[in-house]
Short mmCIF file of N, CA and C in Angstrom, two decimals:
data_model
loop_
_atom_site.label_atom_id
_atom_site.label_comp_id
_atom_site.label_asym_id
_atom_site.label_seq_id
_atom_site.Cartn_x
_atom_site.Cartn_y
_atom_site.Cartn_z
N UNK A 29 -23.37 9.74 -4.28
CA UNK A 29 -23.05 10.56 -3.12
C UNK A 29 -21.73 10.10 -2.49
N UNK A 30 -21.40 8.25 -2.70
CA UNK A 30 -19.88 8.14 -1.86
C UNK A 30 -18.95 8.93 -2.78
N UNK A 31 -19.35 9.15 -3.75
CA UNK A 31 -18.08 9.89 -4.64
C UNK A 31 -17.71 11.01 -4.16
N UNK A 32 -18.46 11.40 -3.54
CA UNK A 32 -19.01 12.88 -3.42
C UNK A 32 -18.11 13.15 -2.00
N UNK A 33 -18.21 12.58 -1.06
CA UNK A 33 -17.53 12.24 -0.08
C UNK A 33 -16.13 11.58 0.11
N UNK A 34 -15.76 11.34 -0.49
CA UNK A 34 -14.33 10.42 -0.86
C UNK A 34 -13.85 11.78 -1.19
N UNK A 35 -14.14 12.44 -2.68
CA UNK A 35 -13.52 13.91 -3.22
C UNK A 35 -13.25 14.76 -2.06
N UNK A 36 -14.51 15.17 -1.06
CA UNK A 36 -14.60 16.09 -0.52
C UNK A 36 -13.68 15.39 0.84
N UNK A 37 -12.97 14.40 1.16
CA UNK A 37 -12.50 14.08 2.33
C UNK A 37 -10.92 14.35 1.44
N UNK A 38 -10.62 14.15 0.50
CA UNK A 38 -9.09 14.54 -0.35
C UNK A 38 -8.96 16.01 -0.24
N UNK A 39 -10.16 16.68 -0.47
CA UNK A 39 -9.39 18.02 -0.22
C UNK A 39 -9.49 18.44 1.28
N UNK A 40 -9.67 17.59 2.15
CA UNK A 40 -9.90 18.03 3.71
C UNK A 40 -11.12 19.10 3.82
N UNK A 41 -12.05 18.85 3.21
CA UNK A 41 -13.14 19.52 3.49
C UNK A 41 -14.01 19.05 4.69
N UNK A 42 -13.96 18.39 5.26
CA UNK A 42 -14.39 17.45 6.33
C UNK A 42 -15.91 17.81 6.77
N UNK A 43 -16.43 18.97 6.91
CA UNK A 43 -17.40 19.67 6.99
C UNK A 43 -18.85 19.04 5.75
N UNK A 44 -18.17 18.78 4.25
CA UNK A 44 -18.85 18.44 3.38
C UNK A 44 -18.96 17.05 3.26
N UNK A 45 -17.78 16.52 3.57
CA UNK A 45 -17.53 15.12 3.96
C UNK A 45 -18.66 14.41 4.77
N UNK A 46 -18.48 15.41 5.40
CA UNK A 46 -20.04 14.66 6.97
C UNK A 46 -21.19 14.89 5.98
N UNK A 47 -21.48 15.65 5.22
CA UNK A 47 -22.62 15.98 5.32
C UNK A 47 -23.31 14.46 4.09
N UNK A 48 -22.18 14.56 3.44
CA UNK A 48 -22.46 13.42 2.56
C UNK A 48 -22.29 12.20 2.69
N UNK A 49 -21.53 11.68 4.00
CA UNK A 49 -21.33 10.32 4.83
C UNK A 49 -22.78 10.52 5.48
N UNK A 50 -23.19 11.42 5.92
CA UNK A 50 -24.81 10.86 6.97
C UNK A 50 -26.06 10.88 5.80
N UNK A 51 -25.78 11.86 4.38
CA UNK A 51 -26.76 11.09 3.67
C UNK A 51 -26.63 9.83 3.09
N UNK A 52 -25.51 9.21 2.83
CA UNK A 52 -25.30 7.77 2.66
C UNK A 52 -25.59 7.07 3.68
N UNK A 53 -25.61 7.41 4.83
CA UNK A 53 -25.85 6.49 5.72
C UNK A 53 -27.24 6.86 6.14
N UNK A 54 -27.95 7.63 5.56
CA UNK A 54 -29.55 7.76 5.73
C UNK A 54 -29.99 6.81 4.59
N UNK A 55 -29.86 6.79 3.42
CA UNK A 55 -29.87 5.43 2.46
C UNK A 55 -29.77 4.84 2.64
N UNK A 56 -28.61 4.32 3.15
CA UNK A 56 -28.49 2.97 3.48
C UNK A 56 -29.42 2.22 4.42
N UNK A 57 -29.58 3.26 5.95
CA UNK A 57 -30.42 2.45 6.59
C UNK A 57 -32.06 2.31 5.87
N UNK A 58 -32.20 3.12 5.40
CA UNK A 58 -33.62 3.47 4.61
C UNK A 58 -34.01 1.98 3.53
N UNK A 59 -32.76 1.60 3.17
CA UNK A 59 -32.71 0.22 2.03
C UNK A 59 -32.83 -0.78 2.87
N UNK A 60 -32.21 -1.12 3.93
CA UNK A 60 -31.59 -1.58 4.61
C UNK A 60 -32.04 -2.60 5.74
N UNK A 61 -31.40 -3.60 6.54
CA UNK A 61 -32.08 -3.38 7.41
C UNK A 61 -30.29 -3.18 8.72
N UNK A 62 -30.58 -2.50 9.55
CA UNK A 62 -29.34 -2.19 10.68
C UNK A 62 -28.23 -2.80 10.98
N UNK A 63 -28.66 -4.21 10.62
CA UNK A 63 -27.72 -5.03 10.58
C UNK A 63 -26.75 -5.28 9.72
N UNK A 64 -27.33 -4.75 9.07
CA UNK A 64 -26.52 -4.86 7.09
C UNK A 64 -25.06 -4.54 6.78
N UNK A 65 -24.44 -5.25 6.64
CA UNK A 65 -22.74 -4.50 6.60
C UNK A 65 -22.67 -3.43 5.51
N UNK A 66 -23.56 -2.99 5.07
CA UNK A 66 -23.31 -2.32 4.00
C UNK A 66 -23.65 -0.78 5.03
N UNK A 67 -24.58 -0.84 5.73
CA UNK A 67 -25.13 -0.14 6.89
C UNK A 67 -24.06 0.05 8.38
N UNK A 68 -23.17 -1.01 8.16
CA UNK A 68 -21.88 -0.93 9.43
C UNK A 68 -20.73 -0.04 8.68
N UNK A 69 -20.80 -0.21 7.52
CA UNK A 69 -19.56 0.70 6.34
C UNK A 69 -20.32 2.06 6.63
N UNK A 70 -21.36 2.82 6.35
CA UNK A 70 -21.61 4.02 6.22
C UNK A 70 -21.10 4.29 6.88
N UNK A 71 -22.05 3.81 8.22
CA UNK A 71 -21.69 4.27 9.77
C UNK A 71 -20.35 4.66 9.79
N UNK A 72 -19.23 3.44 9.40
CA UNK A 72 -17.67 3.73 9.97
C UNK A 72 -17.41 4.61 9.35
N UNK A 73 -18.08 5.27 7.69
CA UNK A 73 -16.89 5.79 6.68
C UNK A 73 -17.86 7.14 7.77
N UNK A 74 -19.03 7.57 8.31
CA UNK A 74 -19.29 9.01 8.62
C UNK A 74 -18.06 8.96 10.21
N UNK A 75 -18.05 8.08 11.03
CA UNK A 75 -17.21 7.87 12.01
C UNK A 75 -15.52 8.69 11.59
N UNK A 76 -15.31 7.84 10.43
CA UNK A 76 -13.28 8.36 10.03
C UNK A 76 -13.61 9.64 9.77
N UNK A 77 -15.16 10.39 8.68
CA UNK A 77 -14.80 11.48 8.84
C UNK A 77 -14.44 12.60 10.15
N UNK A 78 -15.57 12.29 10.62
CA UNK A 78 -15.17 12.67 12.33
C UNK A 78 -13.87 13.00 12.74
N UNK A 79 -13.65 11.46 12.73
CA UNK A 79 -11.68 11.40 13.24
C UNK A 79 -10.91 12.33 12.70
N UNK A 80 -11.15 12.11 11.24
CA UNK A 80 -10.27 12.36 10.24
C UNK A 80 -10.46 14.03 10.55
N UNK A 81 -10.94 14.60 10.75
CA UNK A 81 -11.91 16.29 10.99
C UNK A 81 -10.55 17.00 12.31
N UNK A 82 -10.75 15.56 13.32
CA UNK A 82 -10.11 16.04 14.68
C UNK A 82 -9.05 15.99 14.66
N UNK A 83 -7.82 15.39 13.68
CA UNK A 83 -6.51 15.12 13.60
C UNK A 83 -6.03 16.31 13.21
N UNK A 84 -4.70 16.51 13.07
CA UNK A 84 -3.44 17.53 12.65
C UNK A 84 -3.18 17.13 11.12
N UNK A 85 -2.84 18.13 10.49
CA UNK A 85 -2.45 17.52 9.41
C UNK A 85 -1.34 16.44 8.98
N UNK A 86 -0.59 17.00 10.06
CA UNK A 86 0.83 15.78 10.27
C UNK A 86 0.15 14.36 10.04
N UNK A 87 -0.64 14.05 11.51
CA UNK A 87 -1.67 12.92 11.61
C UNK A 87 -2.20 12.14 10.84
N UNK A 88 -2.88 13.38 9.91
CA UNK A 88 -3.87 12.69 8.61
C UNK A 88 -2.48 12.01 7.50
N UNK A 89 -1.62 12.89 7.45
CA UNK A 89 -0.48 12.34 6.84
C UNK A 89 -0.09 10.84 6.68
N UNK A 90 0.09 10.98 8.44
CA UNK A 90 0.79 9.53 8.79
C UNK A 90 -0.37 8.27 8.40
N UNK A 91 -1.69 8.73 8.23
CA UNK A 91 -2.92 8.00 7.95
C UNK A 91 -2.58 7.74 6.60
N UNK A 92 -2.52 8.48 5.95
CA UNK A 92 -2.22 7.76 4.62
C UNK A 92 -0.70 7.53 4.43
N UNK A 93 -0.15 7.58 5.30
CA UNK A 93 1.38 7.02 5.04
C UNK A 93 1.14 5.24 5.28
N UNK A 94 0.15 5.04 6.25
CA UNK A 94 -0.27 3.83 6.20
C UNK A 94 -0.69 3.11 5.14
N UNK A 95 -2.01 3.57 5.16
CA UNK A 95 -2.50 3.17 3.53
C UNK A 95 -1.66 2.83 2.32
N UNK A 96 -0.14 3.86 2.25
CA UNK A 96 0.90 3.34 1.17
C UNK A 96 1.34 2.47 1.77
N UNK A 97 1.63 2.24 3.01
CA UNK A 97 2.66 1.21 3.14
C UNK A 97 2.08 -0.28 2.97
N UNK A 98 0.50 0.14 3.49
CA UNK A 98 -0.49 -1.24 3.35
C UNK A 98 -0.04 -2.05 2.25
N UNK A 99 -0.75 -0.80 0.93
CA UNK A 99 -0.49 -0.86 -0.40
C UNK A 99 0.97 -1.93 -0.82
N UNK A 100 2.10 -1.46 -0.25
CA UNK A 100 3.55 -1.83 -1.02
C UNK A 100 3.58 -2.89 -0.43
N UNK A 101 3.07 -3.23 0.91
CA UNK A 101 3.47 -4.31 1.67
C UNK A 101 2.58 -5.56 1.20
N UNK A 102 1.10 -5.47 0.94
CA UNK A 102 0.29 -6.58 0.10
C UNK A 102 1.09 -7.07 -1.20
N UNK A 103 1.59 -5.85 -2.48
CA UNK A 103 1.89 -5.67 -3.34
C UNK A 103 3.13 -7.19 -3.42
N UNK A 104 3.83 -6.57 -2.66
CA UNK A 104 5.04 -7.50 -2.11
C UNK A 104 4.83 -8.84 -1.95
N UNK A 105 3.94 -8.71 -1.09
CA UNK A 105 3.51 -10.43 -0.61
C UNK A 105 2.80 -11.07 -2.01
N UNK A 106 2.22 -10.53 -2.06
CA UNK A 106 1.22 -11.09 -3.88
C UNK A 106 2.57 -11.87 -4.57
N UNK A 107 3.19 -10.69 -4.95
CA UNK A 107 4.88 -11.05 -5.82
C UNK A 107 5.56 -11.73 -4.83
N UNK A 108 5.54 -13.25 -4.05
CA UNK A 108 6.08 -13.81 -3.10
C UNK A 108 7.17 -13.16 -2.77
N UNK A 109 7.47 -12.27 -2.12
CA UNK A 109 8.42 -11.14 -1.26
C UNK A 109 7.60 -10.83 0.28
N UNK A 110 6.49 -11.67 0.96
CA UNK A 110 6.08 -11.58 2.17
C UNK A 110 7.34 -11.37 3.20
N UNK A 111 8.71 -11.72 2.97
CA UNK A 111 9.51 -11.32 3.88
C UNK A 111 9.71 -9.50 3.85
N UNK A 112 10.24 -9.19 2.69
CA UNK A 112 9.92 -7.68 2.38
C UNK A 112 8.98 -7.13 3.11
N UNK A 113 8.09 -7.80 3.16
CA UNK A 113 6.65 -7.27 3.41
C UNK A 113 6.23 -6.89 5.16
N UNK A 114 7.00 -7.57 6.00
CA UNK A 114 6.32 -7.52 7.26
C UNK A 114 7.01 -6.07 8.03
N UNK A 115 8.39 -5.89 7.59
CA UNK A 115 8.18 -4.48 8.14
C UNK A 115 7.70 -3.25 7.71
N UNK A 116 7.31 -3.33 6.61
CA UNK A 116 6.03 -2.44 6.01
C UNK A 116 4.82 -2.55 6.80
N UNK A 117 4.06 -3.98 6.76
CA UNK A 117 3.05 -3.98 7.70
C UNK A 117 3.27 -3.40 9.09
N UNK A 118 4.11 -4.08 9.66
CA UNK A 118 4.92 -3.72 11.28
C UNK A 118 4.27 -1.74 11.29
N UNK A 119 4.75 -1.14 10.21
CA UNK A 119 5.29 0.23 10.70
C UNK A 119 3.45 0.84 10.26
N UNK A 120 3.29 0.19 9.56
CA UNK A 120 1.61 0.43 9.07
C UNK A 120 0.71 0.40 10.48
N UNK A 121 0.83 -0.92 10.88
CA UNK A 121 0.04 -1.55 12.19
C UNK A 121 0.49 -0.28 13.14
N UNK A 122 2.12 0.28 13.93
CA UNK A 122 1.82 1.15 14.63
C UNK A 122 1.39 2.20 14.40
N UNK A 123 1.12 2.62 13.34
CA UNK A 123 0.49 3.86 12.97
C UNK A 123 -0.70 3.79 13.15
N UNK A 124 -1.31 2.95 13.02
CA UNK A 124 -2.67 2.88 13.10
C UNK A 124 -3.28 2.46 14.50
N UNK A 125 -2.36 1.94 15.10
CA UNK A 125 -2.58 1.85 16.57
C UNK A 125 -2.45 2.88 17.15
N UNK A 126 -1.55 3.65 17.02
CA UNK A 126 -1.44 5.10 17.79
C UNK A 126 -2.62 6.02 17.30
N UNK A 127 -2.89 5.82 15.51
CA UNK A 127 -3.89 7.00 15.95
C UNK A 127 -5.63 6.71 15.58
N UNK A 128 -5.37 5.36 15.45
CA UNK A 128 -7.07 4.91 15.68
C UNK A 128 -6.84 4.08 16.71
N UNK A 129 -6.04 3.41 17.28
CA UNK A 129 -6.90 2.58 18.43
C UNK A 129 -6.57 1.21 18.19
N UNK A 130 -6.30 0.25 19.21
CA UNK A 130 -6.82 -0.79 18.73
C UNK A 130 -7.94 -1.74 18.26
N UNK A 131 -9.19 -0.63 18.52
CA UNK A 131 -10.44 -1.75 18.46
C UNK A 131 -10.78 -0.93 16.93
N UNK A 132 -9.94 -0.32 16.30
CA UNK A 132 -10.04 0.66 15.18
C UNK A 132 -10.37 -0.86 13.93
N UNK A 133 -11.38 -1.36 12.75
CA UNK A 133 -11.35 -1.97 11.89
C UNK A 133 -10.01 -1.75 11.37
N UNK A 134 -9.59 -0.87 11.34
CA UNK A 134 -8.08 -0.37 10.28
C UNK A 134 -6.85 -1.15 10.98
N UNK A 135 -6.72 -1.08 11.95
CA UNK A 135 -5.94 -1.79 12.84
C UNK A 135 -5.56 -3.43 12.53
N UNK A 136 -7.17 -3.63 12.97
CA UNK A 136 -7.67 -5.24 12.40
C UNK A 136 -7.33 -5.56 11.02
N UNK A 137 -7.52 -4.70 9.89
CA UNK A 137 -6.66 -4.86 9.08
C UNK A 137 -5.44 -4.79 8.73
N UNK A 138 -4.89 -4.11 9.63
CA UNK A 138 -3.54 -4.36 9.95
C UNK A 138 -2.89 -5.63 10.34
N UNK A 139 -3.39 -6.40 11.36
CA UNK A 139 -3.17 -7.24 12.09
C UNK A 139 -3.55 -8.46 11.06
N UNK A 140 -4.76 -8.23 10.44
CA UNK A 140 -4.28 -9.94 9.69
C UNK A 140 -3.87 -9.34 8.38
N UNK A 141 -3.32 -8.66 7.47
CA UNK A 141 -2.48 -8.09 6.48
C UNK A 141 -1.25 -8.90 7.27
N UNK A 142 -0.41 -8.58 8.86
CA UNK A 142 0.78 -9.69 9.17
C UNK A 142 0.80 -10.67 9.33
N UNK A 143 -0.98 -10.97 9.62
CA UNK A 143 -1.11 -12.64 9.56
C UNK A 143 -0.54 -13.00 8.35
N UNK A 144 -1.19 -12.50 7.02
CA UNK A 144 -0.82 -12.96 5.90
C UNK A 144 0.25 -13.37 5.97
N UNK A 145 1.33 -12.48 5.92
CA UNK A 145 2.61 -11.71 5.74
C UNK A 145 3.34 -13.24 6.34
N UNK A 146 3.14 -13.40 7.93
CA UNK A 146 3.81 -14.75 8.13
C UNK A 146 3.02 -15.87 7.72
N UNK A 147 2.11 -16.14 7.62
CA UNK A 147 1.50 -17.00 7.05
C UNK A 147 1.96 -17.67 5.67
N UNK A 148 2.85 -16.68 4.75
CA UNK A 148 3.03 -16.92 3.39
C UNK A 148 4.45 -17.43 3.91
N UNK A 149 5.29 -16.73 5.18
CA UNK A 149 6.49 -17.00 5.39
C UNK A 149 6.84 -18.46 6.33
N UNK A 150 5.41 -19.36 5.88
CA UNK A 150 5.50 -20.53 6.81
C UNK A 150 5.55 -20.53 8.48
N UNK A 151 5.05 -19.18 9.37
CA UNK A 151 5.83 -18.55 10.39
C UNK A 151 4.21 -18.50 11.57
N UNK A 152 3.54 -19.90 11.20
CA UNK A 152 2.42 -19.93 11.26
C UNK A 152 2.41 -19.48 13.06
N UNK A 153 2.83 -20.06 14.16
CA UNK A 153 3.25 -19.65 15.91
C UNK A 153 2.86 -18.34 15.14
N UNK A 154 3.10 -17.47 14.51
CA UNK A 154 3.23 -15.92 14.53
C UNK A 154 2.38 -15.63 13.40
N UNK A 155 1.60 -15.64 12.60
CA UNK A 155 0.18 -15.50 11.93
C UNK A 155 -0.84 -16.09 12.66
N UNK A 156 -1.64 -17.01 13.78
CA UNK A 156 -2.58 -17.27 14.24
C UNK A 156 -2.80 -16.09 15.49
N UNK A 157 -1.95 -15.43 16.02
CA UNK A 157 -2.65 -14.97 17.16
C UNK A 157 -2.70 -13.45 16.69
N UNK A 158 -1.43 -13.18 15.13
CA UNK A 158 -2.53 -11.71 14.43
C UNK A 158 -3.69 -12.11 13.89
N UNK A 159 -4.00 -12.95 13.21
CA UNK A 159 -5.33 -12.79 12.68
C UNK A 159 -6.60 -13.31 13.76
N UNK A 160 -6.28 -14.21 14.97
CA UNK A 160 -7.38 -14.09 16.05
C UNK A 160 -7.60 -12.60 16.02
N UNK A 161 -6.66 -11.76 16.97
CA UNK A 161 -6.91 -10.20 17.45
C UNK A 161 -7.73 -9.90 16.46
N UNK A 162 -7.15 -9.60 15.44
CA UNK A 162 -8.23 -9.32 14.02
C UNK A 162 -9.02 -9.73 13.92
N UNK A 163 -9.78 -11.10 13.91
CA UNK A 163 -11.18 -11.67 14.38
C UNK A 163 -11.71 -10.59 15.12
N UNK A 164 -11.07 -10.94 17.05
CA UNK A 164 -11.79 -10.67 17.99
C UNK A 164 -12.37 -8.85 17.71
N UNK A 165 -11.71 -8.09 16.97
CA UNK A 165 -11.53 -6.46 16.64
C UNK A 165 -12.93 -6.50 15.55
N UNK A 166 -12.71 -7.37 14.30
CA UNK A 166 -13.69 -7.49 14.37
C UNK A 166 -15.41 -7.69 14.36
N UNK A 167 -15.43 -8.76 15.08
CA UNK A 167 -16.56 -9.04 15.65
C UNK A 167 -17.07 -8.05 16.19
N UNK A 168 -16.56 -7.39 17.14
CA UNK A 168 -16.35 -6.03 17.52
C UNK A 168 -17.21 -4.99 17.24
N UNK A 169 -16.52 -4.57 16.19
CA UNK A 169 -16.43 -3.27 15.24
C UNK A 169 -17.47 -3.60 14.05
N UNK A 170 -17.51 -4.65 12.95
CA UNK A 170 -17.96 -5.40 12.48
C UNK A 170 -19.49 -6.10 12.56
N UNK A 171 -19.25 -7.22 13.18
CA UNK A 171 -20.26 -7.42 13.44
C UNK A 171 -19.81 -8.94 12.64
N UNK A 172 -20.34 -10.31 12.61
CA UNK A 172 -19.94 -11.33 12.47
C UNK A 172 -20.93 -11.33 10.88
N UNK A 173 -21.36 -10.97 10.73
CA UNK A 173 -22.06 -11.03 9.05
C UNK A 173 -21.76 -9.60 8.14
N UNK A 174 -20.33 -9.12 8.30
CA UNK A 174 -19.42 -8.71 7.68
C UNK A 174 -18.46 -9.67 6.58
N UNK A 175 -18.67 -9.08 5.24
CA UNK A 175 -17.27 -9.79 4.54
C UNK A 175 -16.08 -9.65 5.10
N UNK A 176 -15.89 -8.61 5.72
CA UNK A 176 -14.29 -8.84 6.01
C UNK A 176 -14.15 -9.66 7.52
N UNK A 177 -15.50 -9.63 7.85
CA UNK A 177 -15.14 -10.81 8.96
C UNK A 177 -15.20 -12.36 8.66
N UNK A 178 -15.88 -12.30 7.24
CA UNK A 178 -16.01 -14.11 7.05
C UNK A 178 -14.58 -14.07 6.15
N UNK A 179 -14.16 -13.28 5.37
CA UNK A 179 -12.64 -13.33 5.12
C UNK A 179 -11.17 -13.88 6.00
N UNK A 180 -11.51 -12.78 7.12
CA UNK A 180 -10.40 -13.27 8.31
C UNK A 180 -11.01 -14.76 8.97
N UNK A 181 -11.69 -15.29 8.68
CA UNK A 181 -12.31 -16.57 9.38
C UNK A 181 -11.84 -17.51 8.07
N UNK A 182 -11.80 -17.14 6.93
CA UNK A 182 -11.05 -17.88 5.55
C UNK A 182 -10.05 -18.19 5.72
N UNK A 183 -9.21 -16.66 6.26
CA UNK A 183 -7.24 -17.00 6.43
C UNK A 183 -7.33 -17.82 7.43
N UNK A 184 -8.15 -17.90 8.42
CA UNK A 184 -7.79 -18.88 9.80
C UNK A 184 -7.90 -19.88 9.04
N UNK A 185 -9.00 -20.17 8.29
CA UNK A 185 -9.07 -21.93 7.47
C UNK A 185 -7.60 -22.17 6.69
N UNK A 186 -7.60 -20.81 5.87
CA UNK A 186 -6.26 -20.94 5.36
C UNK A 186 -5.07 -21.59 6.01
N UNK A 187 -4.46 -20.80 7.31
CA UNK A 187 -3.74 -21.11 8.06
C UNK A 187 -3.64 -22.61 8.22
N UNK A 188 -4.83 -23.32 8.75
CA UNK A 188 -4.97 -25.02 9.42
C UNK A 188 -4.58 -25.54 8.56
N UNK A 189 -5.17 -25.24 7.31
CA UNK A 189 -4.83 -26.12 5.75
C UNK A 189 -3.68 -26.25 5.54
N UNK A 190 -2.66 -24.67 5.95
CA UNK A 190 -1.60 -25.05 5.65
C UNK A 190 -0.59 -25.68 6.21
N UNK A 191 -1.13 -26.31 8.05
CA UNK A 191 -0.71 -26.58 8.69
C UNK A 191 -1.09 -28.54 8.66
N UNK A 192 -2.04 -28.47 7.98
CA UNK A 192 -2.28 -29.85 7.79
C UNK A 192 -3.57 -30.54 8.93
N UNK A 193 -4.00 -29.34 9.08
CA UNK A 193 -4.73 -29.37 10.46
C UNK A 193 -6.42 -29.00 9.63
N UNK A 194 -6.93 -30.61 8.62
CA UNK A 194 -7.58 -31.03 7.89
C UNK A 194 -9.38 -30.16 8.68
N UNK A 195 -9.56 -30.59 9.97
CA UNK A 195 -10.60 -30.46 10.71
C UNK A 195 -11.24 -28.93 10.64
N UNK A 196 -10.25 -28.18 11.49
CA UNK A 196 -9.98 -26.72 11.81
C UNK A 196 -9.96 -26.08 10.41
N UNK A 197 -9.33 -26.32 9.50
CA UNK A 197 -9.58 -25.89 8.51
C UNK A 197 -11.01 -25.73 7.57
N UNK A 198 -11.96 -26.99 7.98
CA UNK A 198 -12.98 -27.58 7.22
C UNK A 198 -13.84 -26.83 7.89
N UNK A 199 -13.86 -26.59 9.15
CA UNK A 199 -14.96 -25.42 10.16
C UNK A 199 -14.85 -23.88 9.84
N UNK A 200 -13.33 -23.62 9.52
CA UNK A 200 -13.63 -21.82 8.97
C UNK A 200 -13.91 -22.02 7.57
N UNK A 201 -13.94 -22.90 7.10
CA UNK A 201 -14.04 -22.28 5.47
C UNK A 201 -15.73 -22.54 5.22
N UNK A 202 -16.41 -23.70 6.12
CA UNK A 202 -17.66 -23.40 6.13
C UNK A 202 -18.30 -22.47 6.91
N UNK A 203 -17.83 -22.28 7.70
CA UNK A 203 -18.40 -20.87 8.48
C UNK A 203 -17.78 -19.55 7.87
N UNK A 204 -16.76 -19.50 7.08
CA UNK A 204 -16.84 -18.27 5.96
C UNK A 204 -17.74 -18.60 4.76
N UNK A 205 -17.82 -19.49 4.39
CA UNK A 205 -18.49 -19.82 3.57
C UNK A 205 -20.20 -19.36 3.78
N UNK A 206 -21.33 -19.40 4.91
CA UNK A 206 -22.37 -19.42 5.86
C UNK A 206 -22.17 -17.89 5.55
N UNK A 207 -21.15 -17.06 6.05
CA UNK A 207 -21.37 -15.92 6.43
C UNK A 207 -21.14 -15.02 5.07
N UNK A 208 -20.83 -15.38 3.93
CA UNK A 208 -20.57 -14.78 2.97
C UNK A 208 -22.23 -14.87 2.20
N UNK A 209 -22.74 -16.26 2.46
CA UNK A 209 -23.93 -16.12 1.87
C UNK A 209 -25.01 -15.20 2.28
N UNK A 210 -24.61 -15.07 3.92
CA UNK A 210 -26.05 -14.35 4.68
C UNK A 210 -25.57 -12.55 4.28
N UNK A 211 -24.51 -12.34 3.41
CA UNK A 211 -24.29 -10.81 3.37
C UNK A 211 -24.92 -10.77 2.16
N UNK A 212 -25.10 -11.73 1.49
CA UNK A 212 -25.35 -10.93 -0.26
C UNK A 212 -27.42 -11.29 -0.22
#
């Protein structure tokens, strides 16, 4: 059925979209129990259809103009070019702030995607307080027994490690570590 919904959100059918985001997310909770990040994903993916329903086409545009730039700007950093990379993120992040929000997950992925970004560029003052926001977004949105929240709690370990900051480091990678086990 997500197939089914993914197709039907490409051709802007949005109407069919819903209908097949709330039976996935009737499964899910049905398997499930509420808490389940697998059960916080339905929820969000029937939520974007929504959004995605109420926007302009321009809008939806600039939505996936994000998504490419996400795309080129990770791409970049992978191939050590993270300098390349941050005004890609930069122009990604306001897009997604203007038209989801800041407490938007997408956002939050925005925000530590530049953690990365300086993080790889040694530019650590300026990767810890994107990937906090991104934490605090979310915990949020999320919910703290989310993978992508014990992930952004990894890059923070990441970060200390690379700062030499032995302690701080040893507390997120076991508390990503804790929270990766309680999802599977």
């Amino acid at each position: 059925v997500i197939w089914l919904a993914v197709r039907y959100e490409q051709q802007d059918d949005f109407a069919a979209a819903k209908v097949a985001r709330q039976e996935v997310l009737g499964i899910k909770v049905g398997l499930l129990d509420m808490e389940h990040w697998q059960v916080t994903d339905a929820r969000l993916a029937l939520k974007r259809v929504e959004l995605l329903h109420g926007l302009t086409t321009q809008q939806r545009q600039s939505i996936q103009e994000a998504i490419t730039l996400t795309q080129t700007a990770r791409e970049l950093a992978k191939n050590s070019k993270p300098g390349e990379a941050v005004p890609l993120g930069e122009k990604a992040l306001k897009i997604r702030q203007e038209l989801l929000g800041e407490e938007h997950p997408d956002y939050a992925q925005s925000l530590k995607n530049l953690g990365w970004f300086h993080r790889e560029l040694r530019e650590f003052d300026q990767a810890e307080p994107l990937y906090r926001k991104a934490l605090e977004i979310q915990k949020k949105s999320l919910g703290e027994r989310h993978p992508d929240y014990a992930l952004t709690v990894n890059n923070i370990g990441w970060l200390h490690f690379y700062q030499q900051q032995w302690d701080q480091a040893e507390e997120c990678f076991l508390k990503a570590l804790q929270t990766y086990k309680d999802t599977v």
